[in-house]
Coordinates of C-alpha atoms in Angstrom, one line a residue:
M187 CA -51.2 38.9 18.3
N188 CA -50.2 36.9 15.2
V189 CA -47.1 34.8 14.7
A190 CA -45.0 37.5 12.9
E191 CA -45.6 39.9 15.8
A192 CA -44.9 37.1 18.4
V193 CA -41.6 36.2 16.8
G194 CA -40.4 39.9 16.9
A195 CA -41.6 40.4 20.4
A196 CA -40.0 37.1 21.7
L197 CA -36.6 38.0 20.1
A198 CA -36.7 41.4 21.7
A199 CA -37.5 39.9 25.1
L200 CA -34.6 37.4 24.6
G201 CA -32.1 40.3 24.4
V202 CA -31.7 41.0 20.7
Q203 CA -30.5 44.5 20.4
A204 CA -30.0 45.0 16.6
A205 CA -31.4 43.7 13.4
F206 CA -30.1 44.3 9.9
G207 CA -31.9 43.7 6.6
V208 CA -33.8 44.8 3.5
V209 CA -37.6 44.7 4.0
G210 CA -40.1 43.3 1.6
S211 CA -43.6 41.9 1.9
G212 CA -42.6 38.7 3.6
N213 CA -40.6 40.2 6.5
F214 CA -42.4 43.5 6.8
H215 CA -44.5 42.6 9.9
V216 CA -41.8 40.7 11.8
T217 CA -39.3 43.5 11.3
N218 CA -41.8 46.1 12.5
A219 CA -42.5 43.9 15.6
L220 CA -38.8 43.9 16.4
V221 CA -38.7 47.7 16.1
E222 CA -41.9 48.1 18.2
H223 CA -40.3 46.2 21.0
G224 CA -37.0 48.3 21.0
V225 CA -34.7 46.4 18.7
R226 CA -32.6 48.8 16.5
Y227 CA -33.2 48.1 12.8
V228 CA -30.5 49.0 10.3
A229 CA -31.7 49.1 6.7
A230 CA -29.0 48.1 4.2
R231 CA -29.1 48.7 0.5
H232 CA -28.5 45.0 -0.4
E233 CA -29.1 41.8 1.5
G234 CA -25.5 40.8 1.0
G235 CA -24.5 43.9 2.9
A236 CA -27.1 43.4 5.5
A237 CA -25.9 39.8 6.2
T238 CA -22.3 40.9 6.7
M239 CA -23.3 43.9 8.8
A240 CA -25.2 41.5 11.1
D241 CA -22.2 39.1 11.2
A242 CA -19.8 42.0 12.1
Y243 CA -22.2 43.4 14.7
A244 CA -22.4 40.0 16.4
R245 CA -18.6 39.6 16.4
M246 CA -18.0 43.0 17.9
S247 CA -20.9 43.1 20.4
G248 CA -20.7 39.5 21.6
T249 CA -24.4 39.2 21.2
V250 CA -26.8 37.5 18.8
A251 CA -27.6 39.6 15.8
V252 CA -30.7 39.2 13.6
L253 CA -30.8 39.4 9.8
T254 CA -34.2 39.9 8.3
V255 CA -34.8 39.2 4.6
H256 CA -37.5 38.7 2.0
Q257 CA -38.5 35.2 1.0
G258 CA -36.6 33.6 -1.9
P259 CA -34.3 36.2 -3.5
G260 CA -33.9 38.1 -0.3
L261 CA -32.3 35.0 1.2
T262 CA -30.3 34.1 -1.9
N263 CA -28.9 37.7 -2.1
A264 CA -27.7 37.3 1.5
L265 CA -26.1 33.9 1.0
T266 CA -22.4 35.0 0.8
G267 CA -22.7 36.9 4.1
V268 CA -24.6 34.0 5.7
T269 CA -21.9 31.6 4.5
E270 CA -19.2 33.7 6.0
A271 CA -21.0 33.8 9.3
A272 CA -21.7 30.1 9.3
K273 CA -18.0 29.2 8.6
S274 CA -17.0 31.6 11.4
R275 CA -19.5 30.2 13.9
T276 CA -21.0 33.6 14.3
P277 CA -24.1 33.7 16.6
L278 CA -26.5 35.0 13.9
L279 CA -30.2 34.4 13.5
V280 CA -31.6 34.8 10.0
L281 CA -35.4 35.4 9.8
A282 CA -36.3 34.0 6.4
P283 CA -40.0 34.2 5.3
E284 CA -40.9 31.1 3.3
V285 CA -43.6 30.5 0.6
T286 CA -45.6 27.4 0.8
S287 CA -47.3 27.4 -2.6
P288 CA -45.4 25.2 -5.1
T289 CA -46.4 27.7 -7.9
S290 CA -45.0 30.8 -6.3
N291 CA -42.1 32.5 -8.1
F292 CA -40.4 32.8 -4.7
R293 CA -40.5 29.0 -4.1
I294 CA -37.0 27.5 -3.3
D295 CA -35.9 24.8 -0.9
Q296 CA -34.6 27.2 1.8
T297 CA -33.7 24.5 4.2
A298 CA -31.4 22.8 1.7
L299 CA -30.0 26.2 0.8
A300 CA -29.1 27.0 4.4
E301 CA -27.7 23.6 5.1
A302 CA -25.6 23.7 1.9
V303 CA -23.6 26.7 3.3
G304 CA -23.2 25.3 6.8
A305 CA -26.0 27.1 8.6
H306 CA -28.4 25.3 11.0
C307 CA -32.0 25.4 9.8
A308 CA -35.2 25.7 11.9
R309 CA -38.8 26.5 11.2
V310 CA -41.8 28.1 13.0
G311 CA -44.3 25.2 12.6
S312 CA -47.5 26.7 13.8
A313 CA -49.1 29.4 15.9
A314 CA -49.1 27.0 18.9
T315 CA -45.4 26.3 18.7
A316 CA -44.2 29.8 17.4
V317 CA -42.8 31.0 20.7
D318 CA -41.0 27.7 21.5
D319 CA -39.6 27.5 18.0
T320 CA -38.3 31.0 18.1
V321 CA -36.7 30.5 21.5
M322 CA -35.0 27.3 20.4
A323 CA -33.6 28.9 17.3
F324 CA -32.3 31.9 19.3
L325 CA -30.7 29.7 21.9
A326 CA -29.1 27.5 19.2
A327 CA -27.4 30.6 17.8
L328 CA -26.4 31.9 21.2
L329 CA -25.3 28.8 23.0
G330 CA -24.1 26.9 19.9
R331 CA -22.3 29.9 18.5
R332 CA -23.7 29.1 15.1
T333 CA -25.7 30.7 12.3
V334 CA -29.3 29.7 12.3
V335 CA -31.8 30.2 9.5
L336 CA -35.3 30.4 11.0
N337 CA -37.9 29.8 8.2
L338 CA -41.2 31.7 8.7
P339 CA -43.9 30.2 6.4
L340 CA -46.0 33.1 5.2
D341 CA -49.3 31.4 6.0
V342 CA -48.1 30.6 9.5
Q343 CA -47.0 34.2 10.1
A344 CA -50.5 35.4 9.7
E345 CA -52.1 32.9 12.2
T346 CA -53.4 34.2 15.5
L347 CA -51.6 32.9 18.6
P348 CA -53.7 30.7 20.9
D349 CA -54.1 32.2 24.4
E350 CA -51.4 30.1 26.0
A351 CA -48.8 31.1 23.4
A352 CA -49.7 34.7 23.7
E353 CA -49.3 34.5 27.4
A354 CA -45.9 33.0 26.9
V355 CA -44.9 36.1 24.9
R356 CA -46.1 38.4 27.6
E357 CA -44.1 36.4 30.2
L358 CA -41.0 36.8 28.1
L359 CA -41.5 40.5 27.7
A360 CA -42.1 40.8 31.5
G361 CA -38.8 39.0 32.2
R362 CA -36.9 40.9 29.5
G363 CA -33.1 40.9 30.0
R364 CA -33.1 37.6 31.8
A365 CA -35.5 35.7 29.5
H366 CA -32.8 33.7 27.7
R367 CA -31.5 32.4 31.1
D368 CA -35.0 31.4 32.2
V369 CA -35.7 29.4 29.1
A370 CA -32.3 27.8 28.7
S371 CA -33.3 24.7 30.5
R372 CA -36.0 24.0 27.9
V373 CA -33.4 23.3 25.2
P374 CA -33.7 19.6 24.1
A375 CA -30.7 17.4 24.1
A376 CA -31.1 17.0 20.3
W377 CA -29.6 20.5 19.9
G378 CA -26.4 19.4 21.5
L379 CA -26.1 22.4 23.7
T380 CA -24.5 21.5 27.0
F381 CA -22.4 24.5 28.0
P382 CA -23.4 27.7 29.9
I383 CA -24.3 31.1 28.4
E384 CA -21.3 33.5 28.6
S385 CA -22.0 36.8 30.2
G386 CA -18.6 38.1 31.1
D387 CA -19.7 38.2 34.7
D388 CA -16.8 36.9 36.9
E389 CA -19.3 35.7 39.6
Q390 CA -20.4 32.8 37.4
H391 CA -16.8 31.6 37.1
E392 CA -16.1 31.1 40.8
G393 CA -16.0 27.3 40.5
L394 CA -13.3 25.4 38.6
P395 CA -13.8 22.3 36.4
E396 CA -13.1 19.1 38.1
P397 CA -9.5 17.9 37.2
S398 CA -9.5 15.4 34.4
D399 CA -6.9 13.3 32.7
E400 CA -6.6 15.9 29.9
L401 CA -6.2 18.8 32.3
T402 CA -3.6 17.0 34.3
R403 CA -1.7 16.0 31.3
F404 CA -2.0 19.6 29.9
A405 CA -0.6 21.0 33.2
R406 CA 2.3 18.6 33.1
M407 CA 3.1 19.6 29.5
L408 CA 3.1 23.2 30.4
A409 CA 5.4 22.6 33.4
E410 CA 7.9 20.7 31.2
A411 CA 7.9 23.2 28.4
E412 CA 11.0 25.4 28.0
R413 CA 9.7 27.6 25.1
P414 CA 5.9 27.7 25.1
V415 CA 3.8 29.9 22.9
F416 CA 0.1 30.6 23.4
V417 CA -2.0 31.3 20.2
A418 CA -5.3 32.9 21.0
G419 CA -8.2 32.6 18.5
R420 CA -11.7 34.1 18.5
G421 CA -12.7 31.6 21.1
A422 CA -10.4 33.2 23.6
R423 CA -12.3 36.5 23.7
G424 CA -12.8 37.6 27.3
A425 CA -10.0 35.4 28.6
R426 CA -7.0 37.7 28.3
R427 CA -6.4 38.1 32.1
E428 CA -6.4 34.3 32.7
L429 CA -4.2 33.6 29.7
E430 CA -1.7 36.2 30.7
A431 CA -1.6 34.9 34.3
L432 CA -1.0 31.4 33.1
G433 CA 1.6 32.6 30.5
E434 CA 3.5 34.4 33.2
R435 CA 3.6 31.3 35.4
V436 CA 5.0 29.1 32.6
G437 CA 7.0 31.7 30.6
A438 CA 4.9 31.7 27.5
L439 CA 5.0 34.2 24.6
F440 CA 1.7 35.3 23.1
A441 CA 0.4 35.3 19.6
T442 CA -3.1 35.3 17.9
S443 CA -4.8 34.1 14.9
A444 CA -5.7 36.9 12.4
V445 CA -9.3 37.2 13.6
A446 CA -8.1 37.7 17.2
K447 CA -5.5 40.4 16.4
G448 CA -5.0 42.7 19.3
H449 CA -5.9 40.2 22.0
F450 CA -2.6 40.7 23.8
H451 CA -1.9 44.3 22.7
G452 CA 0.3 46.1 25.2
S453 CA 2.0 43.0 26.6
P454 CA 5.8 43.0 26.3
W455 CA 5.5 39.4 25.3
D456 CA 3.0 39.9 22.4
L457 CA 4.2 38.6 19.0
D458 CA 0.9 39.8 17.3
V459 CA -0.5 37.6 14.6
S460 CA 0.7 34.1 13.9
G461 CA 0.6 32.8 10.3
G462 CA 0.8 34.6 7.0
F463 CA 0.8 38.0 8.6
A464 CA 3.5 37.1 11.2
T465 CA 6.5 39.3 11.4
P466 CA 9.9 37.6 10.8
L467 CA 10.6 37.7 14.5
A468 CA 7.2 36.1 15.4
A469 CA 7.7 33.4 12.8
E470 CA 11.2 32.6 14.2
L471 CA 10.0 32.4 17.8
I472 CA 6.8 30.4 17.1
R473 CA 8.8 28.0 14.9
G474 CA 11.3 27.6 17.8
A475 CA 8.7 26.8 20.4
D476 CA 8.7 23.3 22.0
L477 CA 5.0 23.7 23.0
V478 CA 2.3 25.6 21.1
V479 CA -1.2 25.9 22.7
G480 CA -4.1 27.0 20.6
W481 CA -6.7 28.7 22.8
G482 CA -10.0 28.8 20.9
C483 CA -7.9 28.7 17.8
S484 CA -8.4 26.1 15.0
F485 CA -4.8 26.0 13.6
T486 CA -5.8 26.5 10.0
M487 CA -3.3 26.7 7.2
W488 CA -3.4 30.5 7.5
T489 CA -2.5 30.5 11.2
T490 CA 0.3 28.0 10.7
R491 CA 1.6 28.9 7.3
H492 CA 0.5 25.6 5.9
G493 CA 2.2 23.9 9.0
A494 CA 5.6 25.6 8.5
L495 CA 5.3 27.6 11.7
I496 CA 5.1 24.6 13.9
G497 CA 8.4 22.6 14.2
P498 CA 8.5 18.9 13.7
E499 CA 9.3 18.3 17.3
T500 CA 6.9 20.8 18.7
R501 CA 4.1 19.5 20.9
V502 CA 0.7 20.9 20.1
V503 CA -2.3 21.4 22.4
Q504 CA -5.7 22.7 21.3
V505 CA -8.4 24.0 23.7
D506 CA -11.9 24.4 22.3
L507 CA -15.5 24.3 23.4
D508 CA -16.4 22.2 20.3
P509 CA -15.0 18.7 20.4
D510 CA -15.5 18.4 16.7
A511 CA -13.0 21.3 16.2
L512 CA -10.1 19.4 17.8
G513 CA -7.4 18.2 15.4
V514 CA -9.4 19.1 12.3
H515 CA -6.7 21.2 10.5
R516 CA -3.6 19.5 11.9
E517 CA -2.5 16.7 14.1
I518 CA -2.4 17.6 17.8
D519 CA -0.8 15.9 20.8
L520 CA -3.6 16.8 23.2
G521 CA -7.2 18.1 22.8
V522 CA -9.0 19.7 25.7
V523 CA -12.7 20.4 25.5
G524 CA -13.7 23.4 27.5
D525 CA -14.1 27.1 27.8
V526 CA -10.8 28.9 27.4
R527 CA -11.1 31.0 30.5
E528 CA -12.2 28.2 32.7
T529 CA -9.5 25.9 31.3
A530 CA -6.7 28.4 31.8
R531 CA -7.8 28.9 35.4
A532 CA -8.1 25.2 36.1
V533 CA -4.7 24.4 34.7
A534 CA -3.1 27.3 36.6
A535 CA -4.6 25.8 39.8
L536 CA -3.2 22.4 39.0
L537 CA 0.2 23.9 38.4
G538 CA 0.1 25.6 41.8
E539 CA 3.2 27.3 43.0
A540 CA 5.5 24.6 41.6
G541 CA 4.5 25.0 38.0
A542 CA 8.0 25.9 36.8
E543 CA 11.3 26.9 38.3
G544 CA 12.9 30.3 38.0
E545 CA 11.6 33.8 38.3
P546 CA 8.6 34.7 36.1
E547 CA 10.6 37.1 33.9
T548 CA 13.2 34.5 33.0
R549 CA 11.1 31.4 32.7
G550 CA 10.6 29.7 29.3
Y551 CA 10.9 32.2 26.5
R552 CA 11.0 35.2 28.8
A553 CA 14.6 36.0 28.8
P554 CA 15.7 39.7 28.7
R555 CA 17.2 39.3 25.2
I556 CA 13.8 38.1 23.9
A557 CA 12.0 41.0 25.5
E558 CA 14.5 43.4 23.9
R559 CA 14.0 41.8 20.4
I560 CA 10.2 42.0 20.7
A561 CA 10.5 45.7 21.7
R562 CA 12.9 46.3 18.7
E563 CA 11.5 44.0 16.0
G564 CA 8.0 43.1 17.1
R565 CA 6.0 45.2 14.7
W566 CA 5.9 45.2 10.9
R567 CA 6.8 48.9 10.8
D568 CA 10.0 48.0 12.6
V569 CA 11.1 45.8 9.6
P570 CA 13.1 47.8 7.1
Y571 CA 11.7 48.0 3.6
E572 CA 12.4 49.9 0.3
D573 CA 9.8 52.6 -0.2
L574 CA 8.5 52.0 -3.8
S575 CA 6.4 55.1 -4.0
A576 CA 6.8 56.7 -7.5
E577 CA 5.0 58.2 -10.4
G578 CA 2.0 59.4 -8.5
R579 CA 1.5 56.2 -6.5
I580 CA 2.2 55.5 -2.9
D581 CA 3.7 52.4 -1.4
P582 CA 0.9 50.7 0.6
R583 CA 3.3 50.2 3.5
T584 CA 4.1 53.9 3.6
L585 CA 0.4 54.7 3.4
T586 CA -0.6 52.4 6.2
I587 CA 2.2 53.4 8.5
G588 CA 1.2 57.0 8.0
L589 CA -2.4 56.2 8.8
D590 CA -1.4 54.3 11.9
D591 CA 0.4 57.4 13.1
L592 CA -2.6 59.7 12.4
L593 CA -5.6 57.7 13.5
P594 CA -6.6 57.7 17.2
Q595 CA -5.6 54.6 19.1
E596 CA -9.2 53.9 20.1
R597 CA -10.1 52.5 16.7
L598 CA -11.8 49.5 15.2
V599 CA -10.5 48.1 11.9
A600 CA -12.5 46.1 9.4
V601 CA -10.6 44.6 6.5
D602 CA -11.9 43.3 3.2
S603 CA -10.3 40.5 1.2
G604 CA -7.8 40.9 -1.7
N605 CA -4.2 41.5 -2.6
F606 CA -4.0 44.6 -0.4
M607 CA -5.4 43.1 2.8
G608 CA -2.1 42.3 4.4
Y609 CA -1.1 45.9 4.7
P610 CA -3.9 47.1 7.1
S611 CA -3.8 43.7 8.9
M612 CA 0.0 44.0 9.5
F613 CA 0.6 47.7 9.8
L614 CA -2.5 49.1 11.6
T615 CA -2.5 48.5 15.3
V616 CA -5.6 47.8 17.3
P617 CA -6.1 48.4 21.0
D618 CA -7.5 45.0 22.0
G619 CA -9.0 41.8 20.7
G620 CA -12.4 43.3 20.2
A621 CA -11.2 45.9 17.7
F622 CA -10.3 43.9 14.6
C623 CA -13.1 42.6 12.3
F624 CA -11.7 40.1 9.9
T625 CA -14.5 38.5 7.8
Q626 CA -12.3 36.1 5.8
A627 CA -13.6 32.6 6.5
F628 CA -15.1 32.5 3.0
Q629 CA -12.5 34.7 1.4
S630 CA -15.0 36.8 -0.4
I631 CA -14.1 40.3 -1.6
G632 CA -16.8 43.0 -1.2
L633 CA -17.7 42.3 2.5
G634 CA -15.4 44.9 4.0
L635 CA -17.6 48.0 3.9
A636 CA -20.6 46.2 5.3
S637 CA -18.4 44.6 8.0
A638 CA -17.3 48.1 9.0
I639 CA -20.9 49.3 9.2
G640 CA -21.9 46.5 11.5
A641 CA -18.9 47.0 13.6
A642 CA -19.5 50.7 13.9
V643 CA -23.1 50.1 15.0
A644 CA -21.8 47.7 17.7
R645 CA -19.0 50.0 18.9
P646 CA -20.0 53.7 18.5
D647 CA -17.3 54.6 21.1
R648 CA -14.5 53.9 18.6
L649 CA -13.5 55.3 15.2
T650 CA -14.2 52.6 12.7
V651 CA -11.7 52.2 9.8
A652 CA -12.7 50.2 6.8
A653 CA -9.8 49.0 4.7
L654 CA -10.9 48.0 1.2
G655 CA -9.4 47.2 -2.2
D656 CA -10.8 49.0 -5.2
G657 CA -12.6 45.9 -6.4
G658 CA -14.3 45.2 -3.1
A659 CA -15.1 48.9 -2.6
L660 CA -16.9 49.1 -6.0
M661 CA -18.6 45.8 -5.4
G662 CA -20.2 47.1 -2.2
V663 CA -20.5 50.7 -3.2
A664 CA -24.2 51.1 -2.5
E665 CA -23.5 50.8 1.2
L666 CA -21.7 54.1 1.2
E667 CA -25.2 55.6 1.3
T668 CA -25.9 53.6 4.4
V669 CA -22.8 55.0 6.1
V670 CA -24.0 58.6 5.4
R671 CA -27.6 57.9 6.3
L672 CA -26.6 56.4 9.7
G673 CA -24.3 59.3 10.4
L674 CA -21.4 57.0 11.1
P675 CA -18.1 58.9 11.6
M676 CA -16.2 56.3 9.7
V677 CA -12.9 56.4 7.7
V678 CA -13.0 54.3 4.5
V679 CA -9.6 53.6 3.0
V680 CA -9.5 52.3 -0.5
Y681 CA -6.2 50.7 -1.7
D682 CA -6.6 51.3 -5.5
D683 CA -4.4 49.4 -7.8
E684 CA -6.9 49.5 -10.6
G685 CA -7.5 45.8 -10.8
Y686 CA -8.1 42.5 -9.0
G687 CA -4.6 42.5 -7.7
A688 CA -4.5 38.9 -6.5
E689 CA -5.3 37.6 -10.0
V690 CA -3.0 40.1 -11.7
H691 CA 0.0 38.9 -9.6
H692 CA -1.0 35.3 -9.7
F693 CA -1.5 35.0 -13.5
G694 CA 0.5 37.9 -14.9
P695 CA 4.0 36.3 -14.3
H696 CA 2.9 33.4 -16.5
G697 CA 2.1 35.5 -19.4
F698 CA -1.7 35.2 -19.3
P699 CA -3.8 38.1 -20.7
L700 CA -5.0 40.4 -17.8
G701 CA -7.7 42.4 -19.6
A702 CA -10.5 40.7 -17.6
V703 CA -8.9 41.7 -14.2
T704 CA -7.6 45.2 -14.9
F705 CA -9.7 48.4 -15.2
P706 CA -9.3 52.0 -16.2
P707 CA -8.9 54.6 -13.4
A708 CA -12.1 55.3 -11.5
D709 CA -12.7 58.5 -9.5
I710 CA -13.6 56.7 -6.2
A711 CA -13.2 59.9 -4.3
G712 CA -15.7 61.6 -6.5
I713 CA -18.1 58.7 -6.2
A714 CA -17.8 58.9 -2.4
R715 CA -18.6 62.7 -2.5
G716 CA -21.7 61.9 -4.5
F717 CA -22.9 59.8 -1.6
G718 CA -22.2 62.6 0.9
F719 CA -18.7 61.7 2.0
E720 CA -15.7 64.0 2.4
A721 CA -12.9 62.5 0.4
V722 CA -9.2 62.9 -0.2
T723 CA -7.0 61.3 -2.9
V724 CA -3.6 60.2 -1.7
R725 CA -0.7 59.7 -4.1
R726 CA 2.2 60.6 -1.8
E727 CA 2.8 60.7 1.9
E728 CA 2.2 64.5 2.0
D729 CA -1.4 64.0 0.9
L730 CA -2.2 62.4 4.2
S731 CA -2.5 65.9 5.5
G732 CA -6.1 65.8 4.3
V733 CA -6.8 62.9 6.8
A734 CA -5.2 64.9 9.6
E735 CA -7.5 67.9 8.8
W736 CA -10.6 65.7 8.9
L737 CA -9.5 64.2 12.3
K738 CA -9.3 67.7 13.7
G739 CA -12.8 68.6 12.7
P740 CA -16.2 67.6 14.0
R741 CA -16.1 64.3 12.0
D742 CA -19.8 64.7 11.4
T743 CA -19.3 63.5 7.8
P744 CA -17.5 60.2 7.0
L745 CA -14.2 60.3 5.2
L746 CA -13.0 58.3 2.2
V747 CA -9.3 58.0 1.5
H748 CA -8.7 57.1 -2.1
A749 CA -5.2 55.8 -2.1
K750 CA -3.5 55.3 -5.5
V751 CA -1.1 52.5 -4.4
T752 CA 1.8 51.0 -6.3
A753 CA 0.8 48.0 -8.3
D754 CA 3.9 46.5 -9.8
R755 CA 4.6 44.0 -7.0
P756 CA 2.3 41.6 -5.1
S757 CA 1.8 41.4 -1.4
W758 CA 4.7 39.1 -0.3
W759 CA 2.2 36.8 1.5
L760 CA 0.1 36.3 -1.7
E761 CA 2.0 33.4 -3.1
E762 CA 1.6 31.6 0.3
A763 CA -2.1 32.3 0.2
F764 CA -2.6 30.8 -3.3
R765 CA -1.0 27.6 -2.2
G766 CA -4.2 26.9 -0.2
H767 CA -6.6 27.1 -3.2

């Protein structure tokens, strides 16, 4: 057994279920080793797409995903997706072959490259240490919730493992499924990993953290609050039950960051997304809160509308596993380091039965009039608007509301970046917090289709909907073939305004020439048919009948909806977004 084979076998034993990539000479053997030991390999058409697929798969599955690339240009092609994953703290392991000859055309400083975009870097140093190096890199991704680039020097890959290391691989394979737990104690303190692996198993959550000064103070702040709001971020995934129980005790309303959209779907106290995508009602109630608690939420400018959603007298608490995340984006009154679920349970226990006075349905913000307003005004589609559909173009709000009515509720929505992105984010509902894939930490366009592919591979039980602008769709167009090849029953919606809408609406009003950011009409539906899609062009609401017909059928061929959307006005939130540049 050589090192390349050992790395693939070890990762399979550690529980890796899927790998994404583009195979070349440097990653040929390690990729085949992954496949040999049962890991599903998804071949993308470009490393940029593969990286984003792996990122989305990890987000939607809750497991570590693997990206496998060629040395040199394979890694540089993947950098945008790797950067997005690193900024989002996605548990992603990048297998990056590395040349050692200084005269090789593929020679670059891969460590410096990875660190420059915020990824952690590791290396397989020798045949003797290959298993330990691989295990440590995997655990750093899993436990640290980070993106790790594991350099695999080409000369080391070909080395034969000594007997002791080969036996370690066989032991890992024999203990497959529990291997990462068995080796967790071997992680050195230098990695800074001190918290337990999450499994979703309630049995491991029987004990509560010991009360601390921070927890006691937090409980007191909750008991004193009259209008509390909980904002759940990605770090709150899996803790809905505990947050709702605590929210009922203290009378809190619920909201989410954009990436956690759907976390409280179905609750009568759900305000949906906080920030730039917040409804007028959500913005009013969040702004009126006397206590805002961010649960696994970093309070970025997007979530707070550059701070405008949090009142000057509002007290702010932030709960996060990472102490370095506390207070980074805004000043907070209290930071609590801990797992969201465990912290919510511990604070609820401290509150006891005397946490607040009054009946649960009338505590805090939970007055009948608030419930009535949420039921009446709580969704964007409840907010009146002037339908601007005209001259063969459909208002993107009308389009998205129509799709929301047609598409099955058991859906998963992946959204690209651009002028259009608020419409699917605001008007398409999702059934829970694991159904919205929002790869926007790096604000790159062109990631949406690949995000949808990774999400669809992770959640085949749901209909995946990719929402793209025309610029992003054409940027990632090669991956349409991947959708067809994988047989994914996906709906791809392209909001086509024939240009880079963000730039058009940012620079156009100032009289700048727009020839560089506007384009002639493209037959995106025809392009999709060429890849093997079914396709419909939508210019008016009645054209959505083509979507309805596809939904009735076997759905054995993916569908692209080419929506010719109105282009004379920007998304209302766009000016707010540009303030952050």
